[in-house]
CSV table of C-alpha atoms in Angstrom, one decimal:
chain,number,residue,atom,x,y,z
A,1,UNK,CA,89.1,-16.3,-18.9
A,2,UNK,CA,90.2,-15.6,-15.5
A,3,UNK,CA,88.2,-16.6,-12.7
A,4,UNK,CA,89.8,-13.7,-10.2
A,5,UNK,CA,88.1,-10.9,-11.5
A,6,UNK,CA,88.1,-7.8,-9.1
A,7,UNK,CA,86.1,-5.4,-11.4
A,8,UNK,CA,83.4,-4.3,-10.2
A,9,UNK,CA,80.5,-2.6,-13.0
A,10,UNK,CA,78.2,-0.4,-12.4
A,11,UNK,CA,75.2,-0.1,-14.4
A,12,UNK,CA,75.1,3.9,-14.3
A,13,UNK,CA,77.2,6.5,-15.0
A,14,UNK,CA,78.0,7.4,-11.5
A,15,UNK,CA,78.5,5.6,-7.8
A,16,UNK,CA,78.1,7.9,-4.8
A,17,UNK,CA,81.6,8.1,-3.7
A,18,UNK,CA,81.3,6.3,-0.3
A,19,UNK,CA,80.1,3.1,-2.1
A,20,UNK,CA,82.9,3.4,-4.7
A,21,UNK,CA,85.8,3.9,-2.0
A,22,UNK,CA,83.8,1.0,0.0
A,23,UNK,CA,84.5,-1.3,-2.7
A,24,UNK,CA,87.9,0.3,-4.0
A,25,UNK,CA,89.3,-0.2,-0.3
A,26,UNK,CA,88.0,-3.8,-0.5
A,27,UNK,CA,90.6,-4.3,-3.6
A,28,UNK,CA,87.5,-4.3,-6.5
A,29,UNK,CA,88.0,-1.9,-9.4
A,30,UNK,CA,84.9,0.3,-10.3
A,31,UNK,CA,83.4,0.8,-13.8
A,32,UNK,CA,80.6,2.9,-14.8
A,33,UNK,CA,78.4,2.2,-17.9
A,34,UNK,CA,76.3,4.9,-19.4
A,35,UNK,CA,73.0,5.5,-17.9
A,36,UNK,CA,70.5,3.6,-18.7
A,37,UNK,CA,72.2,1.3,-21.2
A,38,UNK,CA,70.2,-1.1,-23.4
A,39,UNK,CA,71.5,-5.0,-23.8
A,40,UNK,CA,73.7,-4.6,-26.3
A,41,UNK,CA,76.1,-1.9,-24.1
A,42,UNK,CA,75.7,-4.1,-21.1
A,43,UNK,CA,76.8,-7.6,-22.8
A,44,UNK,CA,79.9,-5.3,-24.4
A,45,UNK,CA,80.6,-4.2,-21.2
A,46,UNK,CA,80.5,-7.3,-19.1
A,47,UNK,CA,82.5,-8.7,-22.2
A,48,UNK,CA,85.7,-5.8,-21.6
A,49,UNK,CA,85.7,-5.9,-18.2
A,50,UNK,CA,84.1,-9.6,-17.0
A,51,UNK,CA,82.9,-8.6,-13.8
A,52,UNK,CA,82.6,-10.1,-10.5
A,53,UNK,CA,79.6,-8.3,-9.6
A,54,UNK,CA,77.2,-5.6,-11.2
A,55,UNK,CA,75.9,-2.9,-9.2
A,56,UNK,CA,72.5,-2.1,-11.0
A,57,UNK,CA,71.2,0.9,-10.9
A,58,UNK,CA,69.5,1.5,-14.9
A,59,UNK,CA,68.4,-1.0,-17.6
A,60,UNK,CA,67.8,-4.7,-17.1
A,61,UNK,CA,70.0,-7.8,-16.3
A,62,UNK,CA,68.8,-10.6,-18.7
A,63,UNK,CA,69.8,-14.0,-19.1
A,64,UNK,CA,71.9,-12.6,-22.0
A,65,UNK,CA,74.0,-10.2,-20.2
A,66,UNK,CA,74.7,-12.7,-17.5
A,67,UNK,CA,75.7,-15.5,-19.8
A,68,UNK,CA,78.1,-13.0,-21.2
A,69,UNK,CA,79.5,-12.3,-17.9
A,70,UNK,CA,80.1,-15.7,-17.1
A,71,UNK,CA,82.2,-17.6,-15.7
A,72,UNK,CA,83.7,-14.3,-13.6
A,73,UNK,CA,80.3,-12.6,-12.2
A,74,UNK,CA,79.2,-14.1,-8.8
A,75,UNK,CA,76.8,-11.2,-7.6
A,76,UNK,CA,74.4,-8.6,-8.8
A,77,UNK,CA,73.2,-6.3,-6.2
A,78,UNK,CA,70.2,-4.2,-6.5
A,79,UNK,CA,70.5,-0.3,-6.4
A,80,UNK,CA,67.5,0.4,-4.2
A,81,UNK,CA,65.1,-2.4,-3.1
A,82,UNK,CA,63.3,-3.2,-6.5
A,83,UNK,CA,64.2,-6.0,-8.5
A,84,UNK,CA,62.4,-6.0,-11.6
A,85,UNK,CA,65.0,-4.8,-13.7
A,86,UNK,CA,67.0,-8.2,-12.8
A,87,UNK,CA,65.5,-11.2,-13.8
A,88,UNK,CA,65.6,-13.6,-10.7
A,89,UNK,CA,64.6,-17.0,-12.2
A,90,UNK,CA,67.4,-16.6,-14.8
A,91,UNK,CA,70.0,-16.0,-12.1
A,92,UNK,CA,69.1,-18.3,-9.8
A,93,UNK,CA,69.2,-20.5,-12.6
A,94,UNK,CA,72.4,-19.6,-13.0
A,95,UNK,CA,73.8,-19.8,-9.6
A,96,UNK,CA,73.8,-16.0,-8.8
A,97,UNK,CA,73.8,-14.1,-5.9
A,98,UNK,CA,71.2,-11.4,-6.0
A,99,UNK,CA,70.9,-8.5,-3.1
A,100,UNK,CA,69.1,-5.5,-2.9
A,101,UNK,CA,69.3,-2.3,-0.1
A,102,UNK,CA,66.3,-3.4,1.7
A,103,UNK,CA,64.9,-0.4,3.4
A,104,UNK,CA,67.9,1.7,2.5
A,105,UNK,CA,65.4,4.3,0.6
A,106,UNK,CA,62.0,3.9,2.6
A,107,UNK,CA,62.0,7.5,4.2
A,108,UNK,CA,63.4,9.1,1.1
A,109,UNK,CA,60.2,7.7,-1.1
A,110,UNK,CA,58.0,8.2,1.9
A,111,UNK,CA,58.6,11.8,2.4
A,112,UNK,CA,58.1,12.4,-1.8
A,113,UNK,CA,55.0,10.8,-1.3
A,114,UNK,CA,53.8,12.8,1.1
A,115,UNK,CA,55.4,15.7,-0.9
A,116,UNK,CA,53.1,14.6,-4.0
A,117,UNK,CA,49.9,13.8,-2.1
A,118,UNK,CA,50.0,16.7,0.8
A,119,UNK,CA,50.0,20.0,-2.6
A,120,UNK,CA,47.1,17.5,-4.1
A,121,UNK,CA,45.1,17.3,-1.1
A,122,UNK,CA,44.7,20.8,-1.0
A,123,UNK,CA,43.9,21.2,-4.8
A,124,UNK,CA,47.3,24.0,-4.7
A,125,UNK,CA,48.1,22.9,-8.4
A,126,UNK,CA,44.9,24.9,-9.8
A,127,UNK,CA,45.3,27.2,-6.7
A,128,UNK,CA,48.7,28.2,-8.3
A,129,UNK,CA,47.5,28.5,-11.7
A,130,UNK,CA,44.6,30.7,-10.6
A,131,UNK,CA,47.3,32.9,-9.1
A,132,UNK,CA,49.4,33.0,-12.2
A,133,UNK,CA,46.1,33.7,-14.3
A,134,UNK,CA,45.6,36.9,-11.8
A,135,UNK,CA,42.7,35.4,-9.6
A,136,UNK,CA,42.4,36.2,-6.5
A,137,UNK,CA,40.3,33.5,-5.3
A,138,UNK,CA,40.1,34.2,-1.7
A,139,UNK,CA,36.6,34.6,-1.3
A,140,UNK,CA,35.5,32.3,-3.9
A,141,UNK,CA,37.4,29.0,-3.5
A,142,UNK,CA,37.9,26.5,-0.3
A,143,UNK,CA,40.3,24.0,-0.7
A,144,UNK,CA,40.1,20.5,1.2
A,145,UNK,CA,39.7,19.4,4.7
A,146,UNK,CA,42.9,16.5,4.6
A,147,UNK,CA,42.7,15.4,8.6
A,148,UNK,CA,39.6,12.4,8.0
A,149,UNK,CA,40.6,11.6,4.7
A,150,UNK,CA,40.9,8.1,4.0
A,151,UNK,CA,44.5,7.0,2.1
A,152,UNK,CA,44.7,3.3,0.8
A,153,UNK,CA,48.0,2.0,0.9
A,154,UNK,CA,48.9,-1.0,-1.1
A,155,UNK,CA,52.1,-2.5,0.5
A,156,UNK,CA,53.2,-2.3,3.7
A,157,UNK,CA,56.3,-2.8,4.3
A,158,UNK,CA,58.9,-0.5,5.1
A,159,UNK,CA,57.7,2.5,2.7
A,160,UNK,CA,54.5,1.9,3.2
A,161,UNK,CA,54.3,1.3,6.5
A,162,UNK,CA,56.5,5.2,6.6
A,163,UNK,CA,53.7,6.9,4.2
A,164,UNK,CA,51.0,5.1,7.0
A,165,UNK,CA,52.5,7.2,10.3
A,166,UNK,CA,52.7,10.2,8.5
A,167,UNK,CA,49.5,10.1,6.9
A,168,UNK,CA,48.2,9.1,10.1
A,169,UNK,CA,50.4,12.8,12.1
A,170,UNK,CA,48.1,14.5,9.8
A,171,UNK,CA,44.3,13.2,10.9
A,172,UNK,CA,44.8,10.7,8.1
A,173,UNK,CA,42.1,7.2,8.3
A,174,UNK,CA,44.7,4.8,7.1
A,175,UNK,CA,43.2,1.4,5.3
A,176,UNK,CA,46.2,-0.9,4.0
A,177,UNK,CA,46.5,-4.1,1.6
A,178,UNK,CA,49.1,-6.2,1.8
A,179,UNK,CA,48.5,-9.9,0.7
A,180,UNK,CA,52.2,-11.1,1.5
A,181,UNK,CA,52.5,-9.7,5.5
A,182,UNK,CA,51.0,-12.9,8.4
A,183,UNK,CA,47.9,-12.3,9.1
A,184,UNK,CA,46.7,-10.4,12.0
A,185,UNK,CA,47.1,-6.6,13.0
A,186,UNK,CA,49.3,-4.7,11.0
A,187,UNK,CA,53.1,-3.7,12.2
A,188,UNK,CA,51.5,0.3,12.2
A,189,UNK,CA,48.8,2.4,12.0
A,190,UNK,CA,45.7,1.7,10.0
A,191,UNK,CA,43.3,-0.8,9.0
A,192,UNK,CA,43.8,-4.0,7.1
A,193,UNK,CA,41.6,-4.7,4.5
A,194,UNK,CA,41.6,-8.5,3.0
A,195,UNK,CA,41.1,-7.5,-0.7
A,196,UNK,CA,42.4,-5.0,-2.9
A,197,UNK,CA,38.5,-4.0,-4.4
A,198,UNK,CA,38.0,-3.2,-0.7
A,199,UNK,CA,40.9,-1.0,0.0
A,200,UNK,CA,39.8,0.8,-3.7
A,201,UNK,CA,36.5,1.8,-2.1
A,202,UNK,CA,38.1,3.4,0.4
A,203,UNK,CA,40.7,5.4,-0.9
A,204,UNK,CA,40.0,8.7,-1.2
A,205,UNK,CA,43.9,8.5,-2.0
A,206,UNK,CA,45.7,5.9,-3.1
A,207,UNK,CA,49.2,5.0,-2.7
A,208,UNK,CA,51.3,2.7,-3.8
A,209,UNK,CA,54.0,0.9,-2.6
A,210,UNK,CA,54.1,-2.9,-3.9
A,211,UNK,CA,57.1,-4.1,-6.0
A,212,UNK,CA,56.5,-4.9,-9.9
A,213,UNK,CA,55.9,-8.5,-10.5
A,214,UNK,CA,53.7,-10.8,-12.7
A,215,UNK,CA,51.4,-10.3,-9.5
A,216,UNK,CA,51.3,-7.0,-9.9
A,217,UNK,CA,51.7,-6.2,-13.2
A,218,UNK,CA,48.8,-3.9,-14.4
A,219,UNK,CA,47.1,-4.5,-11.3
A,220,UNK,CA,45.4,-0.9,-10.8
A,221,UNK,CA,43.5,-0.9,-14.0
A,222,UNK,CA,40.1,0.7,-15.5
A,223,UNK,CA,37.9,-1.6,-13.1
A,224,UNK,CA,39.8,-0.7,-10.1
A,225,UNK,CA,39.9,3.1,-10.4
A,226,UNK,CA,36.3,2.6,-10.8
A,227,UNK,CA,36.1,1.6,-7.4
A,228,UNK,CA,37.8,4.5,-5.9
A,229,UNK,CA,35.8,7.8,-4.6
A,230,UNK,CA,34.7,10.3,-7.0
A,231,UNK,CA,37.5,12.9,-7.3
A,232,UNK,CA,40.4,10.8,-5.9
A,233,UNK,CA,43.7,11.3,-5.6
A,234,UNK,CA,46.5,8.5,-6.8
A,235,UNK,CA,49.9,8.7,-5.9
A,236,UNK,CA,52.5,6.1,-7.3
A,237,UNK,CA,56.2,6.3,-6.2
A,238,UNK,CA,56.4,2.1,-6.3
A,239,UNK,CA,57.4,1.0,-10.1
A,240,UNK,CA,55.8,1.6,-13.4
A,241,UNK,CA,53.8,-1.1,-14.6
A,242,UNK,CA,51.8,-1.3,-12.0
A,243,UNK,CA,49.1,1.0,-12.6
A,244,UNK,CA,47.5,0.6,-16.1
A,245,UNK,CA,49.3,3.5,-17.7
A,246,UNK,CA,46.0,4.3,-20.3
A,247,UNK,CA,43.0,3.5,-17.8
A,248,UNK,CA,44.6,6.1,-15.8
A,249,UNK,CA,45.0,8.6,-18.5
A,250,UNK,CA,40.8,7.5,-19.4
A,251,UNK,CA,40.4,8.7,-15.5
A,252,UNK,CA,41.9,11.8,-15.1
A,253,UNK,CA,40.8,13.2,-18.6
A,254,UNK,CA,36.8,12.3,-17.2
A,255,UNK,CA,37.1,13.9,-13.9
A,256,UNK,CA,36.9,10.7,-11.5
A,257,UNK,CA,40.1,10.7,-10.6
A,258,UNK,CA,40.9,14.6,-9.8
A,259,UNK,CA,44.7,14.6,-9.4
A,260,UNK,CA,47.8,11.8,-9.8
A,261,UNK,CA,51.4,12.3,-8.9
A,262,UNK,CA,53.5,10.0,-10.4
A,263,UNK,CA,57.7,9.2,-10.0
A,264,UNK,CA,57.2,6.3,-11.7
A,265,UNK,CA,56.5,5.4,-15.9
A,266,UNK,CA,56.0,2.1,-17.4
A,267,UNK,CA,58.6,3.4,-19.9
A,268,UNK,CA,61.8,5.4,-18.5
A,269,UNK,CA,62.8,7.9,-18.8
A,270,UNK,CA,59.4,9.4,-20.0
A,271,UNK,CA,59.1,10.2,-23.6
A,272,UNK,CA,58.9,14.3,-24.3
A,273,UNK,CA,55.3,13.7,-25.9
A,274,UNK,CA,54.4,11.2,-23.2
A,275,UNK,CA,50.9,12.9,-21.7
A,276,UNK,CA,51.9,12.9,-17.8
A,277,UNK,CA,54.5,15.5,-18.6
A,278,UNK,CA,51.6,18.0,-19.7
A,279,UNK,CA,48.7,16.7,-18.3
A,280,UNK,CA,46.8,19.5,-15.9
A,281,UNK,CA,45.7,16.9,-13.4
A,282,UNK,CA,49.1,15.3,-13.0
A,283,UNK,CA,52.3,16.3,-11.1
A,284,UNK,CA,55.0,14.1,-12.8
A,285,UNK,CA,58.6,13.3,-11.5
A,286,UNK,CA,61.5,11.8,-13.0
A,287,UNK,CA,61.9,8.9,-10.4
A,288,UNK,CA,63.3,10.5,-8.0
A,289,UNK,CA,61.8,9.7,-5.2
A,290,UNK,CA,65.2,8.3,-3.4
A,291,UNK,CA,66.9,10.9,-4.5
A,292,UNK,CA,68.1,12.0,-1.1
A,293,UNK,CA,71.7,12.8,0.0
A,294,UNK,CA,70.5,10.2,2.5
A,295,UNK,CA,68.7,8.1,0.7
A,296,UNK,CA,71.2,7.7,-2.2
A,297,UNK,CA,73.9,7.1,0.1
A,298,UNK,CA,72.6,4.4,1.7
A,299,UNK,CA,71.1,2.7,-1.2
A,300,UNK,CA,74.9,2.7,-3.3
A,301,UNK,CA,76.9,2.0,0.3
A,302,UNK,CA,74.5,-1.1,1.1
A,303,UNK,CA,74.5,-2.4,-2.2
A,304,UNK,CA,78.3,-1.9,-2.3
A,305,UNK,CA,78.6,-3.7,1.4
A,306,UNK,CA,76.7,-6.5,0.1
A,307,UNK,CA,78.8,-7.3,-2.5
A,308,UNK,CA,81.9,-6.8,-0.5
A,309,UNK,CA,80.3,-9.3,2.2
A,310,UNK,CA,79.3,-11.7,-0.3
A,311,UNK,CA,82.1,-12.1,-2.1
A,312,UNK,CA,83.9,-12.5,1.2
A,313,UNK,CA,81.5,-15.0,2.5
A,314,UNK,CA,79.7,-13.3,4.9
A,315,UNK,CA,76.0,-11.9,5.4
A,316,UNK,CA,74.8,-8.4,4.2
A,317,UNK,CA,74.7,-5.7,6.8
A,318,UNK,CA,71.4,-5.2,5.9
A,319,UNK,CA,68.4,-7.1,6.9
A,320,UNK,CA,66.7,-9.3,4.3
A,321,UNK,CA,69.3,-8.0,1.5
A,322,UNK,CA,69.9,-11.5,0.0
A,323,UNK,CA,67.0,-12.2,-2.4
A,324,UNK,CA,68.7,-16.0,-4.2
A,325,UNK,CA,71.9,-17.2,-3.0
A,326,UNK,CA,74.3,-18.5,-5.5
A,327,UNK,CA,76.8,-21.2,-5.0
A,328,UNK,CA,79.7,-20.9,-3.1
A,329,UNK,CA,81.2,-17.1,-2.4
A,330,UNK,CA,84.4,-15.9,-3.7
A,331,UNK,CA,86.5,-14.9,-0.4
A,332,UNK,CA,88.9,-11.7,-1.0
């Protein structure tokens, strides 16, 4: 096979059109999968058009897929700043370079979070269903107080650290938990609290905002919610995974938890029968939370200027983008 590839594969159906012509005018070909492909389509696909770099957006890069792309494929650059869907031991085993758009996204998922937790505080989903009953429950209802309210934030970097200041514009006690930033005060606004159990306590509303990992993997679960304040509020626009999918469910459906809004499923896309589509207490979106003109751009252009600059030998534009560092760069 030829080691000169300029191809290019996206692992989507569509690139925003800035980071296609970013890479086009850069000499690399773009290709498009289907949306969320499984394995099999991805190993076919790396197979036809043995890439130089995948652009991932849906599905997951396993060890299989990039042993199929091998020898030609050099880089695989996250879609957004998550990285579960690549697995990161097998490519650095493999002498990959793996990038993500650090930051590219943090105000779009910060201003859905808000978007999700601000209709929640104030109880408008049965508000709105009284109305569409023909209530008329201005004498008979109050709806919450949100300035005082205490939100825990569980990562804080640069999304959380975005929910904590705009939480905080609105009278918000911030209390934050963030094992991996030094120690000391935090960057922002709020309160650091040294345990997760503590922060639980606390959170009147909870928000998350850590990446999936082994760390993290069910880490919000039955014993946790327990912890939070009668009638909370969760909000989750991190990964899927993290929050214990069925202790959740348990919470709502007794009453200690009183809302959730959710972006994000442990399975996507979310099955039609799946209970957070229908659920009264839940306000479910299809992960969408980047899903800005803004923030789309700038996730698909940095991912696309990372692989550009690493296949040219230079640094990302964007801070902290390079996760592993393969061997050495292809120059253009």
């Amino acid at each position: 096979m030829s080691h000169n590839s300029r191809n290019v594969l996206i692992t989507a159906a569509t690139l925003a059109p800035a980071a296609a012509a970013l890479l086009e005018q850069a000499g690399y070909r773009v290709i498009c999968t289907a949306n969320y492909p499984p394995e099999a389509e991805l190993i076919e696909a790396v197979r036809q058009y043995r890439p130089v770099a995948i652009l991932h957006r849906h599905g997951s890069i396993t060890p299989a897929v990039m042993d199929a792309a091998l020898p030609e494929l050099r880089v695989l650059a996250r879609h957004g700043a998550g990285l579960d869907g690549i697995d990161l031991e097998a490519a650095r085993q493999r002498g990959l370079t793996v990038t993500r758009a650090a930051g590219a996204n943090s105000r779009s998922v910060a201003e859905h979070t808000m978007a999700m937790m601000l209709p929640l505080l104030k109880d408008l989903p049965s508000v709105i269903e009284g109305m569409r009953e023909g209530r008329w429950e201005k004498t008979s209802r109050f709806t919450p107080d949100i300035e005082g309210k205490r939100i825990g934030i569980v990562g804080y970097g640069a999304i959380g650290s975005k929910v904590a200041r705009y939480a905080e514009a609105f009278g918000m006690r911030v209390f934050a938990y963030d094992p991996h930033l030094p120690a000391g005060a935090l960057p922002g606004p709020g309160t650091r609290l040294d345990s997760l159990a503590e922060l639980l306590r606390e959170a009147e509303v909870l928000s998350v905002h850590c990446p999936l990992s082994a760390e993290t993997l069910g880490m919000i679960d039955a014993a946790g919610l327990a912890l939070m304040p009668a009638g909370g509020i969760l909000v989750v626009t991190a990964r899927g995974g993290i929050v214990d999918e069925d202790a959740l469910l348990a919470a709502l459906d007794s009453g200690h938890l009183a809302w959730a809004g959710l972006d994000v499923f442990a399975k996507e896309p979310l099955g039609p029968d799946h209970p957070f589509r229908h659920h009264p207490r839940v306000i479910p979106t299809p992960h969408l939370a980047a899903n800005t003109p803004n923030g789309a751009l700038g996730m698909s252009t940095g991912a696309a200027e990372s692989i550009v600059a690493v296949l040219d030998g230079r640094a990302p534009a964007l801070a902290g983008a390079v996760v592993t560092a393969g061997g050495s760069p292809i120059t253009a």
